[in-house]
Amino acid sequence: MIESNKVQKILYGGDYNPEQWPEETWKEDMRLLKLAHIDIVTLNVFSWASLQSDENTYHFEKLDKIMDMVKENGLKVCLATSTGAHPAWMARKYPDILRTEFNGMKRKFGSRHNSCPNSPTYKKYAKALAVKLAERYKNYDNIVAWHISNEFGGMCYCENCERNFREWLKNKYKTIDEVNHVWDTAFWGHTFYDFEDIVVPNMLSEHFAPNRTTFQGISLDYRRFNSESIMNCYRMEYDAIHEITPDIPITTNLMGAYQDLDYQMWAKYMDFISWDNYPANDTPMEDTSLKHDLMRGLKQGKPFALIEQTPSVTNWLPYNSLKRPGVMRLWSYQAVAHGADTVMFFQMKRSIGACEKYHGAIIDHVGHENTRVFREITELGAELEKIGSLTLGGRTESKAAVIFDWDNWWATDYSAGPSVNLHYFDEVLNYYKAFNNLNIPVDMISVEDDLSKYSLVIAPLLYMVKTGHDEKIRNFVNNGGHFLTTFFSGYVDEHDLVTIGGYPGKLRDILGIWVEEEDALPDDASNSFTYQGVTYPATLICDLLHTENAQALSAYEKDFYAGMPALTRNSFGKGAAYYVATRSNADFYRQFIGDICKEISIEPIINTPEDIEVTKRSNDNGTFLFFLNHGEEKVDIVLNCGGTDILTDNVYQNGDTLALGAKGVAILRQK
Ligand code: GLA
Ligand code: ZN
């Protein structure tokens, strides 16, 4: 939708479920939505039950009416396919559509996002519905996007899945001998004689907790299989719809850093990325920024859609605090600052029943426009109208990248040892935060992405080095790139089999080190090291390493390994490779990454206090600098460039002071 010629501004709107309300209320909804400057509604997300009452009977009359009404009211539509929750009749007649949980429990009808991705029945009817919707509404020129299903996710362990898993393995490994090899089944006498011996890895078999498995290889392959199985449901609907409406872009709402699905694989089959952003009030701003950048990176920097956020509260947190005045606006612009071309919400109107009746909405139960939330929504709507098409399509140019890889996420979380506190996402966030706080643009990239346009690539916890990835990094550094990785990197190949001959395996020559042992530190323990005259903590893991070609930049200060390197730099070809052998704190990461960036002329956009986030997007209309004050205090920023604030029309010269109130936003345009 975001690149279509039907769109001339940041689309503003979101999920609207009029089918849950008496028809006589619809007219007032239209008045209120227009008053709030809403221009797009996401329709039909959970209507399968009313659209299809048995195998052959469909009812589109109500949806026809809704589609006509929103068209008459000048609204664009993001049309969902409703396959995120199957109808009760289907569950009763065809129990194979029901999932089996991780603990082996077969589900009954209930909840949503609960269909077995390998159920032939589910797939048959999901596809049929998608086709019917596409056929019926293909001539509505206000449809700007298809929204397949809703928040695909979870895992299934049923018999359909078990059967298909065996087929998937046959296809991937060809012989049972190869399966035995890649899973190292000689361990604990697990040798499989036949594909039929293989069962799904859950609490009934290899697991003793969700992330605790006795066979990493099996569990890892099951994650890949599950992500692909669900992706195939998405692709099935995609293909069916695309054939009928080839010009309408297709998406599905992703969930940011969502572990169960390998979004980098999914993204190849999405016309544009869209995602649902639900930070809690105490979520660090960098956490949200990372997720926006991760979503932007899925399609190599192409703008994405913020397709859901709450206008004020959620209903599912332990404490559903209100978004404070200004925060909804700030977080909306934060999305735009990182590459979003839409600002959308769940939901337009609060339902009266079930679990989301207290979830924030633009139209509250009171039913009129005189609410704080409605006023804030309306003000932002007017601002977005003023911005018009100015920022659309804007790209962020980054000289630095952070590698994010779902296989590594799965594999490190499944690892038995070295520490239960080792979490992939947290380690990536530590490094991302440094860039974010320094106002240095950074791309979140996959192991498949091209590295040649970057000067600095950071791969925290690159535990698994897939075939060819080391060569890509080697070439990058050889050609002058700077590379940084951390403890617990280079240990295994894509099957989680250790690369023998010394850690960090295939990265050893690039880093110029040999890691002999790693020491896991309990929560309350720490070592220390000194860098540029400042002493920093060493926590979580301390690698005991020997330099080969590398130079030690700092050493541990305590314990029997005092004096061994904690930080190394290896000149390699025309570039350099850094190794951080332990976890430290935010001050260290900011200092160390800042120093590396300085050395290779990667400049911050501007230096600001930590609560001020600054990003940059450029398009044919110019370069846009986004200033976001996440803090509680007004801040004066002395500008290092001029520009016109597109929100206020204030003109600034280089050296002028930009005063940014608490939660304030400025967007400076430079032509
Ligand atoms: C998700 C779903 C929506 C709704 C919201 C509530 O994002 O996609 O249907 O349940 O959460 O926060
Ligand atoms: Zn299943």
XYZ file of C-alpha atoms and ligand atoms in Angstrom:
684
model
C 0.000 0.000 0.000
C 2.772 2.326 0.924
C 4.148 2.606 -2.583
C 0.876 2.661 -4.412
C -0.145 5.714 -6.418
C -3.414 5.626 -4.474
C -1.547 6.916 -1.429
C -0.432 10.523 -1.058
C 0.133 10.750 2.664
C 0.960 8.813 5.787
C -2.114 6.625 6.048
C -3.913 7.037 9.349
C -6.420 4.576 10.732
C -6.595 0.896 11.667
C -8.749 -2.063 12.734
C -12.453 -1.384 12.531
C -15.014 -4.074 13.348
C -18.490 -2.683 12.557
C -19.818 -6.231 12.136
C -19.686 -6.482 15.943
C -22.182 -3.595 16.235
C -25.778 -2.853 15.206
C -25.927 -1.233 11.813
C -27.586 1.913 13.119
C -24.344 2.811 14.938
C -22.232 2.826 11.783
C -23.187 6.279 10.610
C -21.968 7.913 13.803
C -18.721 5.909 13.553
C -18.159 7.402 10.125
C -18.691 10.907 11.448
C -16.265 10.367 14.299
C -13.575 8.724 12.194
C -13.673 11.537 9.672
C -13.516 14.071 12.474
C -10.324 12.374 13.658
C -8.779 12.580 10.138
C -8.855 8.809 9.734
C -8.342 7.782 6.115
C -7.882 4.013 6.227
C -9.657 1.154 7.980
C -8.539 -2.449 8.314
C -11.672 -4.529 7.834
C -12.706 -8.143 8.169
C -9.967 -9.382 10.493
C -12.103 -11.842 12.463
C -15.254 -12.521 10.433
C -14.787 -16.051 9.158
C -17.641 -17.345 11.339
C -20.138 -14.907 9.855
C -18.804 -15.174 6.297
C -19.080 -18.950 6.098
C -21.622 -21.018 8.032
C -20.789 -24.435 6.580
C -18.675 -26.052 3.879
C -20.585 -24.455 1.028
C -22.514 -21.505 2.390
C -21.027 -18.037 2.329
C -22.622 -14.749 3.394
C -21.052 -11.571 2.099
C -24.048 -9.228 2.409
C -22.894 -7.546 5.593
C -19.341 -7.117 4.383
C -20.693 -5.722 1.089
C -22.561 -3.091 3.070
C -19.510 -2.226 5.143
C -17.295 -2.031 2.076
C -19.794 0.274 0.355
C -20.212 2.451 3.399
C -16.497 3.042 3.936
C -16.028 3.720 0.224
C -18.825 6.268 0.225
C -17.139 7.905 3.169
C -13.861 8.231 1.307
C -11.949 5.726 3.411
C -9.275 3.455 2.040
C -9.345 -0.203 3.022
C -6.767 -2.673 4.200
C -8.794 -5.838 3.643
C -8.108 -8.805 5.875
C -8.907 -12.388 4.975
C -10.325 -13.447 8.352
C -8.381 -16.682 8.511
C -6.822 -15.890 11.896
C -9.708 -17.582 13.716
C -11.552 -20.602 12.302
C -15.343 -21.019 12.703
C -16.817 -23.288 15.369
C -18.531 -25.601 12.860
C -15.166 -26.375 11.294
C -13.606 -27.303 14.621
C -16.577 -29.536 15.461
C -16.603 -31.368 12.151
C -12.883 -31.406 11.388
C -10.888 -31.629 14.621
C -7.690 -31.969 12.609
C -7.685 -28.160 12.326
C -7.080 -27.909 16.078
C -3.580 -27.494 17.364
C -1.732 -29.672 19.827
C 0.193 -27.699 22.443
C 3.814 -28.070 23.455
C 2.757 -30.182 26.442
C 0.853 -32.568 24.171
C -2.600 -31.186 24.982
C -5.008 -31.289 22.049
C -7.004 -28.074 21.915
C -10.734 -27.714 21.479
C -12.501 -24.812 19.815
C -11.651 -21.445 21.392
C -9.445 -18.380 21.287
C -7.797 -17.502 17.943
C -4.575 -17.920 15.969
C -5.066 -21.559 16.753
C -5.336 -23.484 13.496
C -2.882 -26.264 12.731
C -0.706 -24.952 9.883
C -0.451 -28.432 8.413
C -4.149 -29.254 8.497
C -5.360 -29.976 4.954
C -8.869 -28.962 6.042
C -7.782 -25.583 7.376
C -5.735 -24.906 4.266
C -8.522 -25.891 1.925
C -11.054 -23.564 3.502
C -8.623 -20.710 4.171
C -7.653 -20.660 0.535
C -11.249 -20.880 -0.610
C -12.191 -17.895 1.533
C -9.262 -15.819 0.286
C -10.261 -16.552 -3.306
C -13.895 -15.637 -2.672
C -12.941 -12.343 -1.021
C -10.540 -11.413 -3.804
C -13.115 -12.247 -6.480
C -15.850 -10.349 -4.764
C -13.994 -7.148 -3.886
C -11.407 -6.951 -6.667
C -13.055 -3.912 -8.243
C -13.066 -1.742 -5.145
C -10.431 0.814 -6.058
C -10.109 1.967 -2.440
C -8.493 -1.295 -1.332
C -4.861 -0.364 -0.831
C -3.641 -3.610 0.705
C -4.530 -7.185 1.569
C -3.928 -8.242 5.145
C -3.619 -12.010 5.324
C -4.870 -13.675 8.496
C -3.684 -11.938 11.673
C -0.500 -12.148 13.709
C 0.553 -15.569 12.471
C 2.458 -17.352 15.191
C 2.783 -20.090 17.775
C 3.687 -23.708 17.301
C 1.766 -26.902 16.740
C 2.746 -30.466 17.692
C -0.166 -32.462 16.299
C -0.204 -35.531 14.130
C -0.535 -33.540 10.889
C 2.578 -31.677 11.891
C 4.458 -34.810 12.882
C 3.724 -36.389 9.511
C 4.740 -33.294 7.606
C 7.868 -32.865 9.706
C 9.057 -36.282 8.550
C 8.409 -35.300 4.933
C 10.214 -32.008 5.455
C 13.207 -33.881 6.865
C 13.207 -36.373 3.968
C 13.208 -33.498 1.580
C 15.996 -31.687 3.373
C 18.299 -34.563 4.302
C 17.290 -37.300 1.820
C 18.455 -40.220 3.997
C 17.952 -41.219 7.612
C 21.737 -41.607 7.870
C 22.150 -37.934 7.114
C 19.539 -37.066 9.735
C 21.444 -39.173 12.264
C 24.626 -37.375 11.300
C 23.344 -33.783 11.536
C 21.575 -34.437 14.824
C 24.528 -36.419 16.192
C 22.141 -39.121 17.333
C 24.983 -41.407 18.398
C 24.709 -39.377 21.610
C 22.446 -41.146 24.147
C 21.709 -43.896 21.663
C 19.160 -41.884 19.690
C 19.926 -43.459 16.319
C 16.832 -43.476 14.073
C 16.282 -46.474 11.829
C 13.482 -44.989 9.803
C 11.852 -41.562 9.320
C 8.796 -43.083 11.036
C 10.807 -43.237 14.284
C 10.992 -39.467 14.445
C 8.502 -37.717 16.717
C 7.942 -34.015 17.319
C 10.241 -32.507 19.978
C 8.058 -31.324 22.848
C 7.336 -32.133 26.485
C 6.378 -35.690 25.514
C 9.769 -36.345 23.929
C 13.011 -34.305 23.934
C 12.061 -31.270 26.019
C 11.853 -30.675 29.748
C 10.891 -26.989 29.364
C 10.126 -24.824 26.350
C 13.766 -23.813 25.858
C 15.348 -26.887 27.426
C 15.925 -29.735 25.038
C 18.125 -32.788 25.125
C 18.632 -32.651 21.347
C 19.291 -29.163 19.989
C 19.462 -30.394 16.393
C 15.934 -31.826 16.445
C 14.447 -28.847 18.256
C 16.152 -26.391 15.951
C 14.898 -28.161 12.850
C 11.419 -28.235 14.327
C 11.478 -24.475 14.771
C 12.514 -24.067 11.141
C 9.811 -26.483 10.052
C 7.126 -24.740 12.122
C 8.066 -21.283 10.844
C 7.992 -22.575 7.274
C 4.706 -24.438 7.801
C 2.986 -21.279 8.990
C 4.662 -19.288 6.227
C 3.228 -21.726 3.716
C -0.278 -20.911 4.971
C 0.504 -17.255 4.355
C 1.980 -17.972 0.921
C -0.976 -20.103 -0.072
C -3.358 -17.178 0.511
C -0.852 -14.774 -1.037
C -0.645 -16.747 -4.273
C -4.407 -17.172 -4.521
C -5.096 -13.465 -4.007
C -2.201 -12.243 -6.122
C -3.522 -14.115 -9.108
C -6.849 -12.282 -8.868
C -5.659 -8.805 -7.843
C -2.029 -8.579 -9.016
C -1.891 -4.822 -8.421
C -2.945 -4.788 -4.791
C 0.021 -5.271 -2.441
C -0.214 -8.026 0.139
C 1.057 -8.143 3.690
C 0.449 -9.736 7.047
C 0.918 -8.034 10.403
C 4.215 -9.115 11.945
C 5.123 -8.651 15.605
C 8.611 -7.140 15.612
C 11.202 -9.324 17.307
C 8.934 -12.359 17.424
C 10.918 -15.497 18.038
C 8.662 -18.210 16.636
C 8.747 -17.058 13.010
C 11.820 -16.370 10.926
C 10.609 -13.099 9.468
C 13.704 -12.723 7.288
C 12.508 -15.761 5.362
C 8.883 -14.584 5.363
C 9.778 -11.116 4.077
C 10.694 -12.514 0.664
C 7.036 -13.287 0.131
C 5.602 -10.027 1.430
C 4.998 -7.034 -0.821
C 5.665 -4.752 2.102
C 6.368 -5.260 5.765
C 3.829 -4.258 8.346
C 3.991 -4.736 12.082
C 2.156 -4.310 15.379
C 3.986 -2.212 17.963
C 2.883 -2.587 21.584
C 5.552 -1.289 23.934
C 4.667 -0.998 27.611
C 5.146 2.383 29.255
C 8.448 1.222 30.705
C 9.796 -0.390 27.528
C 13.131 1.308 26.790
C 12.917 3.488 23.686
C 15.868 1.627 22.143
C 13.947 -1.641 22.329
C 11.201 -0.159 20.166
C 13.673 1.517 17.818
C 15.503 -1.778 17.320
C 12.249 -3.456 16.344
C 11.391 -0.713 13.856
C 14.852 -1.027 12.320
C 14.555 -4.809 12.271
C 11.289 -4.488 10.365
C 12.829 -1.942 7.975
C 15.759 -4.280 7.402
C 13.523 -7.194 6.391
C 13.183 -5.655 2.948
C 16.592 -4.003 2.773
C 15.464 -0.592 3.953
C 12.137 -0.304 2.180
C 9.595 1.715 4.193
C 7.176 -0.358 6.248
C 3.708 0.061 7.710
C 3.024 0.593 11.388
C -0.223 -1.348 11.081
C -1.216 -1.561 14.763
C -0.492 0.276 17.994
C -2.849 1.225 20.761
C -4.202 4.765 20.935
C -3.855 4.569 24.716
C -3.977 1.310 26.711
C -3.734 -2.392 26.066
C -5.744 -4.934 28.029
C -3.205 -7.714 28.296
C -0.382 -6.274 30.385
C -0.369 -6.865 34.152
C -0.773 -3.080 34.608
C -2.411 -1.392 31.643
C -1.208 2.126 32.251
C -2.371 4.953 30.047
C -0.088 6.325 27.397
C 0.722 9.705 28.934
C -0.267 12.852 27.025
C 1.993 13.215 24.000
C 3.275 9.640 24.069
C 0.955 8.286 21.376
C 2.145 11.109 19.114
C 5.806 10.609 20.037
C 5.697 6.866 19.414
C 3.845 7.363 16.144
C 6.623 9.662 14.935
C 9.228 7.270 16.291
C 7.865 4.693 13.843
C 7.947 7.215 10.992
C 11.461 8.272 12.015
C 12.620 4.680 11.554
C 10.947 4.075 8.206
C 7.164 3.754 8.646
C 4.908 5.270 6.006
C 1.668 4.618 7.920
C 0.397 5.243 11.446
C -2.305 2.732 12.273
C -4.067 1.543 15.375
C -5.857 -1.294 16.968
C -8.664 -0.184 17.200
C -11.174 2.326 15.923
C -13.883 1.393 18.418
C -14.000 -0.476 21.731
C -16.059 -3.653 21.730
C -18.574 -4.234 24.523
C -17.671 -7.832 25.243
C -14.831 -10.323 25.613
C -11.194 -9.718 26.430
C -10.526 -6.551 24.452
C -13.392 -4.430 25.709
C -10.979 -2.382 27.820
C -8.330 -2.117 25.112
C -7.721 1.442 23.940
C -9.657 2.732 20.964
C -10.317 5.975 19.149
C -14.060 5.747 19.832
C -14.514 4.925 23.512
C -17.548 3.349 25.230
C -18.838 6.826 26.008
C -19.434 7.152 22.272
C -18.558 10.819 21.679
C -15.517 12.831 20.698
C -14.949 14.650 23.975
C -12.166 12.482 25.341
C -8.462 13.093 25.811
C -7.580 10.190 23.538
C -9.894 11.361 20.765
C -8.434 14.874 20.970
C -4.850 13.607 20.756
C -5.750 11.339 17.845
C -7.436 14.224 16.038
C -4.494 16.558 16.543
C -2.048 14.006 15.204
C -4.388 13.307 12.286
C -4.355 16.996 11.374
C -0.556 17.082 11.574
C -0.191 14.089 9.310
C -2.476 15.792 6.818
C -0.201 18.799 6.894
C 2.889 16.619 6.280
C 1.124 15.086 3.294
C 3.436 13.098 1.058
C 6.656 14.823 2.126
C 8.310 11.958 3.992
C 6.847 9.054 2.023
C 9.357 6.582 0.661
C 12.210 8.126 2.674
C 15.226 5.885 3.111
C 17.830 5.745 5.845
C 21.462 5.572 4.759
C 23.532 3.617 7.265
C 27.252 2.892 7.238
C 26.846 0.521 10.166
C 24.869 -2.693 10.481
C 23.958 -5.163 13.193
C 23.365 -8.760 12.151
C 20.195 -10.383 13.480
C 19.561 -14.037 12.755
C 16.622 -16.185 13.833
C 18.621 -19.437 13.705
C 21.129 -17.920 16.085
C 18.309 -16.742 18.321
C 16.822 -20.233 18.454
C 20.160 -22.001 18.818
C 21.529 -19.817 21.624
C 18.282 -20.018 23.548
C 18.276 -23.820 23.225
C 21.891 -24.148 24.228
C 22.470 -26.227 27.349
C 25.241 -24.049 28.789
C 27.061 -21.838 29.304
C 24.427 -19.733 31.128
C 20.670 -19.608 31.547
C 20.959 -15.833 31.442
C 22.352 -15.830 27.940
C 19.688 -14.338 25.694
C 20.330 -13.486 22.082
C 17.932 -10.577 21.848
C 19.371 -8.906 24.973
C 22.914 -9.071 23.638
C 21.872 -7.640 20.271
C 19.996 -4.864 22.068
C 23.108 -3.933 24.098
C 24.980 -3.153 20.889
C 22.039 -1.621 19.062
C 21.440 0.731 22.002
C 24.940 2.155 21.644
C 24.289 3.198 18.038
C 20.850 4.501 18.922
C 22.155 6.608 21.808
C 24.972 7.956 19.647
C 22.440 8.949 16.928
C 24.340 6.832 14.412
C 21.977 5.282 11.851
C 22.221 1.510 11.798
C 20.625 -1.206 9.692
C 19.465 -4.492 11.162
C 20.489 -7.054 8.553
C 20.357 -10.798 7.994
C 23.233 -13.171 7.339
C 22.157 -13.182 3.698
C 22.424 -9.421 3.195
C 25.235 -7.809 1.248
C 27.873 -6.262 3.506
C 29.733 -4.210 0.928
C 27.905 -0.958 1.559
C 28.821 -0.932 5.254
C 32.003 0.187 6.991
C 31.136 -1.490 10.285
C 29.267 -4.738 10.883
C 28.503 -6.031 14.359
C 27.348 -9.571 14.980
C 26.632 -10.069 18.687
C 26.568 -13.708 19.751
C 27.266 -15.133 16.293
C 27.190 -18.568 17.864
C 26.162 -20.311 14.659
C 28.185 -19.613 11.542
C 26.303 -20.953 8.555
C 28.075 -22.307 5.497
C 29.602 -19.416 3.576
C 28.903 -16.758 6.173
C 32.480 -16.755 7.474
C 33.709 -16.255 3.909
C 31.395 -13.293 3.485
C 32.738 -11.741 6.693
C 36.334 -12.596 5.699
C 35.893 -10.808 2.353
C 34.246 -7.859 4.034
C 37.141 -7.387 6.462
C 39.769 -8.147 3.827
C 38.325 -5.356 1.719
C 38.593 -2.816 4.508
C 35.462 -3.492 6.572
C 35.410 -3.410 10.361
C 33.754 -6.339 12.080
C 32.928 -6.963 15.713
C 31.671 -10.071 17.431
C 31.399 -11.303 20.981
C 31.799 -14.199 23.374
C 30.026 -17.442 22.415
C 30.553 -16.858 18.695
C 31.760 -19.202 15.978
C 31.026 -22.368 17.949
C 28.745 -24.330 15.632
C 27.541 -24.839 12.067
C 23.908 -24.605 10.927
C 23.115 -27.984 12.534
C 24.403 -26.877 15.925
C 27.383 -29.203 15.495
C 30.588 -27.851 16.961
C 33.322 -26.746 14.575
C 36.301 -28.576 16.000
C 39.866 -27.267 16.144
C 39.293 -24.418 18.604
C 36.746 -21.667 19.155
C 35.690 -19.355 17.533
C 35.804 -21.947 14.756
C 35.547 -20.526 11.291
C 35.982 -16.974 12.605
C 39.318 -17.755 14.255
C 41.597 -16.443 11.502
C 39.503 -13.284 11.050
C 39.590 -12.491 14.761
C 43.136 -13.726 15.320
C 42.306 -15.411 18.634
C 41.757 -18.804 20.202
C 39.138 -19.080 22.923
C 40.142 -21.892 25.241
C 37.362 -21.787 27.851
C 34.382 -19.713 28.884
C 33.441 -18.912 32.454
C 29.753 -18.240 33.240
C 29.274 -15.737 36.045
C 26.243 -15.930 38.335
C 24.029 -12.829 38.546
C 25.803 -11.291 41.503
C 29.360 -11.908 40.292
C 31.490 -9.765 38.040
C 35.027 -9.333 36.844
C 36.359 -6.075 35.408
C 38.560 -4.624 32.716
C 39.867 -1.156 31.947
C 39.463 0.557 28.610
C 40.764 4.068 27.854
C 41.350 4.682 31.535
C 37.877 3.681 32.692
C 37.119 0.451 34.537
C 34.064 -1.430 33.296
C 32.271 -4.530 34.628
C 32.658 -7.920 32.952
C 29.568 -10.042 33.537
C 27.597 -13.073 32.300
C 30.395 -14.800 30.349
C 34.135 -14.301 30.481
C 35.999 -15.991 27.667
C 39.496 -17.184 28.450
C 41.308 -16.488 25.209
C 44.746 -16.335 23.667
C 45.698 -13.827 21.013
C 47.146 -15.316 17.853
C 47.488 -12.374 15.461
C 45.216 -10.062 17.407
C 46.286 -7.394 19.808
C 44.779 -7.242 23.308
C 43.094 -3.920 24.036
C 42.264 -4.767 27.624
C 42.533 -7.616 30.116
C 40.555 -9.107 33.006
C 41.525 -7.765 36.387
C 40.407 -10.534 38.750
C 40.283 -14.263 39.317
C 42.736 -16.872 38.052
C 42.482 -15.494 34.511
C 43.460 -11.929 35.457
C 45.703 -10.636 32.682
C 44.027 -12.615 29.912
C 42.518 -10.469 27.111
C 38.959 -9.211 27.480
C 38.974 -7.134 24.324
C 40.967 -7.704 21.147
C 41.556 -6.116 17.747
C 42.949 -7.951 14.768
C 44.205 -6.178 11.662
C 43.088 -8.403 8.829
C 43.576 -7.520 5.161
C 42.597 -3.897 4.754
C 40.203 -3.967 7.713
C 39.993 -5.014 11.341
C 38.055 -7.478 13.495
C 37.183 -6.845 17.142
C 36.267 -9.362 19.807
C 34.473 -8.479 23.018
C 35.031 -11.487 25.278
C 32.499 -10.598 27.967
C 29.357 -8.617 28.616
C 29.761 -5.091 29.914
C 27.519 -2.092 30.511
C 25.911 0.567 28.315
C 28.671 3.108 29.033
C 31.269 0.704 27.709
C 29.358 -0.185 24.557
C 28.743 3.460 23.778
C 32.389 4.361 24.330
C 33.837 1.423 22.417
C 31.473 1.623 19.460
C 31.811 5.395 19.401
C 35.599 4.989 19.183
C 35.434 2.461 16.361
C 33.009 4.700 14.466
C 35.267 7.718 14.941
C 38.257 5.787 13.625
C 36.441 4.951 10.400
C 34.598 8.276 10.031
C 31.075 7.122 10.818
C 29.601 10.324 12.205
C 26.653 10.729 14.564
C 23.858 12.802 12.995
C 24.257 15.117 15.996
C 25.278 14.660 19.633
C 22.365 14.918 22.048
C 21.503 13.812 25.594
C 20.471 10.162 25.804
C 16.706 10.743 25.905
C 16.805 12.565 22.581
C 16.669 10.260 19.616
C 17.652 11.601 16.200
C 17.181 9.745 12.919
C 17.346 10.603 9.256
C 15.333 9.688 6.157
C 15.845 11.018 2.646
C 13.744 11.054 -0.491
C 13.242 13.316 -3.510
C 11.720 15.985 -1.256
C 14.903 16.333 0.763
C 16.446 14.988 3.920
C 14.334 14.790 7.061
C 15.895 14.859 10.504
C 13.603 13.504 13.195
C 14.197 14.799 16.728
C 12.307 12.836 19.378
C 12.401 13.781 23.042
C 11.612 10.608 24.996
C 12.432 12.326 28.273
C 10.390 14.203 30.845
C 12.293 17.505 30.548
C 12.489 20.201 27.918
C 15.851 20.047 26.152
C 17.687 22.698 24.128
C 19.610 21.266 21.218
C 22.217 23.381 19.468
C 21.850 22.429 15.832
C 24.752 21.457 13.593
C 22.681 22.113 10.481
C 19.766 24.228 9.324
C 16.294 23.207 8.177
C 12.581 23.878 8.371
C 10.437 22.055 10.903
C 7.638 20.601 8.784
C 5.335 20.474 11.828
C 5.638 24.144 12.861
C 7.214 25.770 9.761
C 9.898 27.242 12.033
C 13.128 27.875 10.147
C 16.448 27.050 11.817
C 20.009 27.932 10.842
C 23.139 26.004 11.707
C 24.007 26.939 15.312
C 20.433 27.821 16.285
C 18.822 26.237 19.325
C 15.959 23.812 18.875
C 13.879 23.686 22.052
C 12.194 20.321 22.368
C 9.582 19.967 25.113
C 9.038 16.734 27.052
C 7.771 14.080 24.595
C 8.245 16.692 21.860
C 8.955 16.033 18.192
C 10.538 18.141 15.460
C 11.115 17.119 11.850
C 13.653 19.328 10.103
C 13.578 19.283 6.351
C 16.715 20.067 4.427
C 16.320 20.472 0.699
C -2.858 -7.760 18.331
C -3.952 -8.216 17.393
C -5.207 -7.413 17.517
C -5.502 -7.101 18.955
C -4.331 -6.397 19.573
C -4.564 -5.997 21.005
O -2.002 -6.868 17.779
O -3.541 -8.242 16.059
O -6.242 -8.179 16.950
O -5.774 -8.267 19.649
O -3.228 -7.269 19.559
O -3.443 -5.386 21.567
Zn -0.446 -29.295 13.701
